[in-house]
Amino acid sequence: MARLTKNKHEQTLAKKPTGITGFDEITGGGLPEARPSLICGEAGAGKTLFSIEFIIRGAIEFGEPGVIMTFEEKADDLEKNVLSLGFDLKKLQKQGLVWIDHVHIDRTEIEETGEYDLDGLFIRLGHAIDSIGAKRVMLDTIENLFSGLSNEGILRAELRRLFGWLKEKGVTTIITAERGQNSLTRQGLEEYVSDCVILLEHRVINHISTRLLRVVKYRGSLHGTNEYPFLIDEEGFSVLPVTSLKLDNNVSPQRISSGIPTLDAMLGGNGFFRGSSILVSGTAGTGKTSIASYFADASCKRKERCLYFAFEESPKQITRNMKSIGIDLQKHVDAGLLEIHSSRPTLYGLEMHLVAMHKVIKKFKPRTVIIDPITNLITIGSMSEVKSMLIRLIDFLQSENITVIFTALVFEKEATTQTDEGVSSLVDAWVLVRDLESNGERNRGIYIMKSRGMEHSNQVREFVIRDTGLELIDVYQGPNGILVGSARRAQELTEATGMELRTHAMSRKDREVERKRMVLEAKIASLREEFESVQDELNRTFLEEELTNSIMAKNRQDLSNNRTNRKPGNGKRK
Amino acid sequence: MAYMGKQDREDADTSEYMLRLFITGSTPNSIRAVSNIRQICETYLKGRYSLEIIDVYQEPGLAQQEQIVALPLLIKKRPLPQRKLIGDLSEVDKILKILDVNKDNG
């Protein structure tokens, strides 16, 4: 994006990249080339650091030598100060990339006798620029001249001449100045430096400080006009352009599992959309962190990096606690897939948290992010501030296609459908875990309040945390409302008993029938026996009759044969 | 370096008043300063001073070493304490006071 804007402006106004994270994005390329820019702010606002980074990054990253002319700190002090940020000024000086000149001016040592000019300064600066071929110059804090020299008329004229001369020299200059009472700078330097004015602020609200940067003026260039939070840490200065003005992020149709199959089932069977934002809200102790950890676990099991921001527990606490419900997060931490960042919300202001998260996310490049819980942020900012911060965070995460889970604590007394951050309208999916109190015990109920762009269950599930893991169970819809916990168990038992009794009754009836059948069958058998014996009797009589008939017939035959067949032959026996 | 040569000369110099004037070429302020200091020295310190005039344009490296910001600059090296005066040296009374020169002695 930055590059695009830069190209667009190249015809009109060339810009010098500062190399400061985020700043070049806000200004669309950096500071105006070959012109002086004014950085103003109160003491300790970070003016010097900003300028030094401009010089050092210019030297290291862009190969442009730079001159540091300091009116406050001695060169040695300066070297020590930036050494803690990992910049070796001594080495850069040896390489001829940086030239440091400490201008010492003390009113007590100098008497003014008539007209003078600041040619000495011009010569020093000119010599420094020419010696190393400098492209960048920093004057920190040139207003000190006003305390060293008393003739304001001469000083003003000379400064005007100096800035003009620097322009002619073609160097990009940063001038730092202390903030005045009613003006941007004590000596009204903004009158002379008309091209680019940047204001750094350090605001303390509720004992928590936030550093803010604002581009007050940037002639001939578009620039962000908001106050941008910035961070000074061990890597230097980073500004965060956290307000994206458009809603044109790419979206993904891909779905990812929540890590709890039964929850996925409630979400149309596939889980959440990738790149979506999910809010898990609930009262204290309802298992929000457990749900988040399951999500982290699932993410790591897919070999996707997950970043866990914890505002309540330390990394060790989380891994220990999650082990008790059967998730081994340590394994993922060791594999480099999971990073847990714990910090107290009160560590710094909201904006700083945002910047810090932004930085870590940019560095770790996770696919999923967990923020547990967002409610604690309320302690360091008002609701509207937290909301605006979360909008920007969600915006940023969506632009990176990172899925994020927020957990939020809902207070018992408030309406359960209200999250105090008012973020429910921002998120794509909202899972509510709620205490269901009845019969002297508390149980957890889980609802899907909303889930944009997918079919989702409208039912309450009972949410049970066991040492083996999380489980969602269908609740009983009884005559007295829904039944959960012991009541559900009791109902289950009652039903199981009823079932047992019914099966018992059934089997008794079965046996009765069996017995009846056997009796009848026995009867049938005896009747059949009887019938058979009658049949036998009848058969016997019939057979006897027949036998008698046949024997009689035979006898008759024999008799007749005896009478008719008396032959002599038969008398052979004689 | 040329400056080191001056340092040697400085040691050899035994004048009571040792003055050094830094100027920038022939700008009006410089020309005025040179003529003013010459006149003051000739009037009040005749024979007791040494005056060295250095054009910073010719030796730009000197500006950083001598912590020069405003010009013209007159440095009174001796007698101690060392004092610095900037400007075209037109305020004679003030200069004499700083140089610790009694006007009547002149």
Short mmCIF file of N, CA and C in Angstrom, two decimals, chain A residues 71 99-105 108-124 127-128 145 149, chain B residues 24 27 29 32 56-57 59-61 63-64 67-72 83-91 94-95 98:
data_model
loop_
_atom_site.label_atom_id
_atom_site.label_comp_id
_atom_site.label_asym_id
_atom_site.label_seq_id
_atom_site.Cartn_x
_atom_site.Cartn_y
_atom_site.Cartn_z
N PHE A 71 22.46 19.59 20.09
CA PHE A 71 22.66 20.79 20.89
C PHE A 71 22.45 20.47 22.37
N TRP A 99 27.99 11.23 10.98
CA TRP A 99 28.88 12.24 11.52
C TRP A 99 28.16 12.89 12.70
N ILE A 100 28.82 12.85 13.85
CA ILE A 100 28.17 13.45 15.02
C ILE A 100 28.91 14.71 15.43
N ASP A 101 28.17 15.77 15.63
CA ASP A 101 28.77 17.02 16.08
C ASP A 101 27.93 17.54 17.25
N HIS A 102 28.61 17.67 18.38
CA HIS A 102 27.91 18.19 19.53
C HIS A 102 28.17 19.69 19.64
N VAL A 103 27.12 20.49 19.52
CA VAL A 103 27.29 21.94 19.60
C VAL A 103 27.06 22.37 21.04
N HIS A 104 28.11 22.88 21.61
CA HIS A 104 28.01 23.31 22.99
C HIS A 104 27.96 24.83 23.02
N ILE A 105 26.95 25.35 23.62
CA ILE A 105 26.85 26.81 23.68
C ILE A 105 26.35 27.22 25.06
N THR A 108 27.04 31.92 29.63
CA THR A 108 27.98 32.50 30.60
C THR A 108 29.38 32.62 30.03
N GLU A 109 29.69 31.83 29.01
CA GLU A 109 31.05 31.87 28.46
C GLU A 109 31.18 32.90 27.36
N ILE A 110 30.02 33.36 26.87
CA ILE A 110 30.07 34.19 25.65
C ILE A 110 29.50 35.58 25.91
N GLU A 111 30.19 36.56 25.43
CA GLU A 111 29.69 37.93 25.50
C GLU A 111 29.35 38.39 24.10
N GLU A 112 28.25 39.09 23.98
CA GLU A 112 27.87 39.58 22.67
C GLU A 112 28.25 41.03 22.54
N THR A 113 29.01 41.32 21.53
CA THR A 113 29.46 42.71 21.32
C THR A 113 29.18 43.09 19.88
N GLY A 114 27.93 43.42 19.63
CA GLY A 114 27.60 43.88 18.29
C GLY A 114 27.01 42.80 17.42
N GLU A 115 26.97 43.12 16.13
CA GLU A 115 26.32 42.24 15.15
C GLU A 115 27.09 40.94 14.94
N TYR A 116 26.36 39.86 14.83
CA TYR A 116 27.01 38.58 14.49
C TYR A 116 26.06 37.75 13.65
N ASP A 117 26.54 36.63 13.17
CA ASP A 117 25.67 35.68 12.46
C ASP A 117 26.07 34.26 12.85
N LEU A 118 25.34 33.30 12.33
CA LEU A 118 25.62 31.90 12.72
C LEU A 118 26.44 31.18 11.65
N ASP A 119 27.28 31.93 10.98
CA ASP A 119 28.09 31.32 9.94
C ASP A 119 28.88 30.13 10.45
N GLY A 120 29.27 30.22 11.73
CA GLY A 120 30.02 29.11 12.32
C GLY A 120 29.25 27.80 12.22
N LEU A 121 27.98 27.89 12.52
CA LEU A 121 27.12 26.71 12.45
C LEU A 121 27.00 26.21 11.02
N PHE A 122 26.84 27.18 10.11
CA PHE A 122 26.73 26.83 8.69
C PHE A 122 27.99 26.09 8.23
N ILE A 123 29.12 26.63 8.67
CA ILE A 123 30.39 26.04 8.21
C ILE A 123 30.54 24.63 8.78
N ARG A 124 30.20 24.51 10.07
CA ARG A 124 30.30 23.18 10.70
C ARG A 124 29.42 22.17 9.99
N HIS A 127 30.61 21.49 6.47
CA HIS A 127 31.81 20.64 6.50
C HIS A 127 31.41 19.18 6.74
N ALA A 128 30.49 18.99 7.72
CA ALA A 128 30.06 17.64 8.04
C ALA A 128 29.37 16.99 6.85
N LEU A 145 19.78 27.09 20.96
CA LEU A 145 20.52 28.30 20.58
C LEU A 145 19.91 29.52 21.26
N LEU A 149 22.23 32.23 23.09
CA LEU A 149 22.44 33.54 22.49
C LEU A 149 21.22 34.41 22.75
N THR B 24 34.76 35.08 8.87
CA THR B 24 34.33 34.34 7.69
C THR B 24 34.58 35.20 6.46
N THR B 27 32.95 39.04 4.87
CA THR B 27 31.58 39.50 5.12
C THR B 27 31.65 40.81 5.90
N ASN B 29 30.35 41.83 8.64
CA ASN B 29 30.61 41.65 10.06
C ASN B 29 32.09 41.37 10.31
N ARG B 32 34.25 44.48 9.73
CA ARG B 32 34.09 45.42 10.85
C ARG B 32 34.83 44.91 12.09
N VAL B 56 37.58 31.03 9.01
CA VAL B 56 37.04 29.68 9.21
C VAL B 56 36.69 29.02 7.88
N TYR B 57 36.35 29.81 6.89
CA TYR B 57 36.06 29.23 5.57
C TYR B 57 37.25 28.43 5.06
N GLU B 59 39.44 26.92 6.92
CA GLU B 59 39.68 25.71 7.73
C GLU B 59 38.37 25.29 8.41
N PRO B 60 37.46 24.73 7.62
CA PRO B 60 36.13 24.42 8.17
C PRO B 60 36.18 23.42 9.32
N GLY B 61 37.20 22.58 9.35
CA GLY B 61 37.30 21.57 10.41
C GLY B 61 37.46 22.22 11.77
N ALA B 63 35.90 24.71 12.99
CA ALA B 63 34.65 25.17 13.58
C ALA B 63 34.15 24.19 14.65
N GLN B 64 34.25 22.88 14.32
CA GLN B 64 33.78 21.89 15.28
C GLN B 64 34.72 21.82 16.47
N GLN B 67 34.28 24.68 18.83
CA GLN B 67 32.87 24.90 19.23
C GLN B 67 32.36 26.26 18.74
N ILE B 68 32.62 26.53 17.46
CA ILE B 68 32.20 27.82 16.92
C ILE B 68 30.77 27.72 16.41
N VAL B 69 29.94 28.64 16.84
CA VAL B 69 28.57 28.70 16.34
C VAL B 69 28.35 30.07 15.69
N ALA B 70 28.52 31.10 16.51
CA ALA B 70 28.30 32.45 15.99
C ALA B 70 29.64 33.08 15.60
N LEU B 71 29.61 33.86 14.59
CA LEU B 71 30.82 34.53 14.09
C LEU B 71 30.50 35.99 13.82
N PRO B 72 31.42 36.91 13.89
CA PRO B 72 32.84 36.71 14.28
C PRO B 72 32.99 36.37 15.76
N ARG B 83 38.13 34.04 27.66
CA ARG B 83 36.80 34.59 27.40
C ARG B 83 36.48 34.53 25.91
N LYS B 84 35.20 34.46 25.63
CA LYS B 84 34.77 34.45 24.22
C LYS B 84 33.86 35.63 23.98
N LEU B 85 34.10 36.31 22.88
CA LEU B 85 33.25 37.43 22.51
C LEU B 85 32.75 37.21 21.09
N ILE B 86 31.47 37.39 20.89
CA ILE B 86 30.96 37.28 19.53
C ILE B 86 30.42 38.63 19.09
N GLY B 87 30.39 38.80 17.79
CA GLY B 87 29.87 40.05 17.25
C GLY B 87 30.96 40.82 16.52
N ASP B 88 30.55 41.97 16.00
CA ASP B 88 31.51 42.73 15.19
C ASP B 88 32.42 43.61 16.05
N LEU B 89 32.36 43.42 17.37
CA LEU B 89 33.25 44.10 18.32
C LEU B 89 33.09 45.61 18.26
N SER B 90 31.85 46.05 18.10
CA SER B 90 31.62 47.49 18.00
C SER B 90 31.38 48.14 19.35
N GLU B 91 31.11 47.37 20.38
CA GLU B 91 30.85 47.96 21.70
C GLU B 91 32.17 48.03 22.48
N LYS B 94 32.36 47.69 26.44
CA LYS B 94 32.09 46.33 26.91
C LYS B 94 33.31 45.43 26.68
N ILE B 95 33.92 45.63 25.52
CA ILE B 95 35.07 44.79 25.18
C ILE B 95 36.23 45.05 26.12
N ILE B 98 35.65 43.39 29.38
CA ILE B 98 35.85 41.94 29.34
C ILE B 98 37.34 41.60 29.22
#
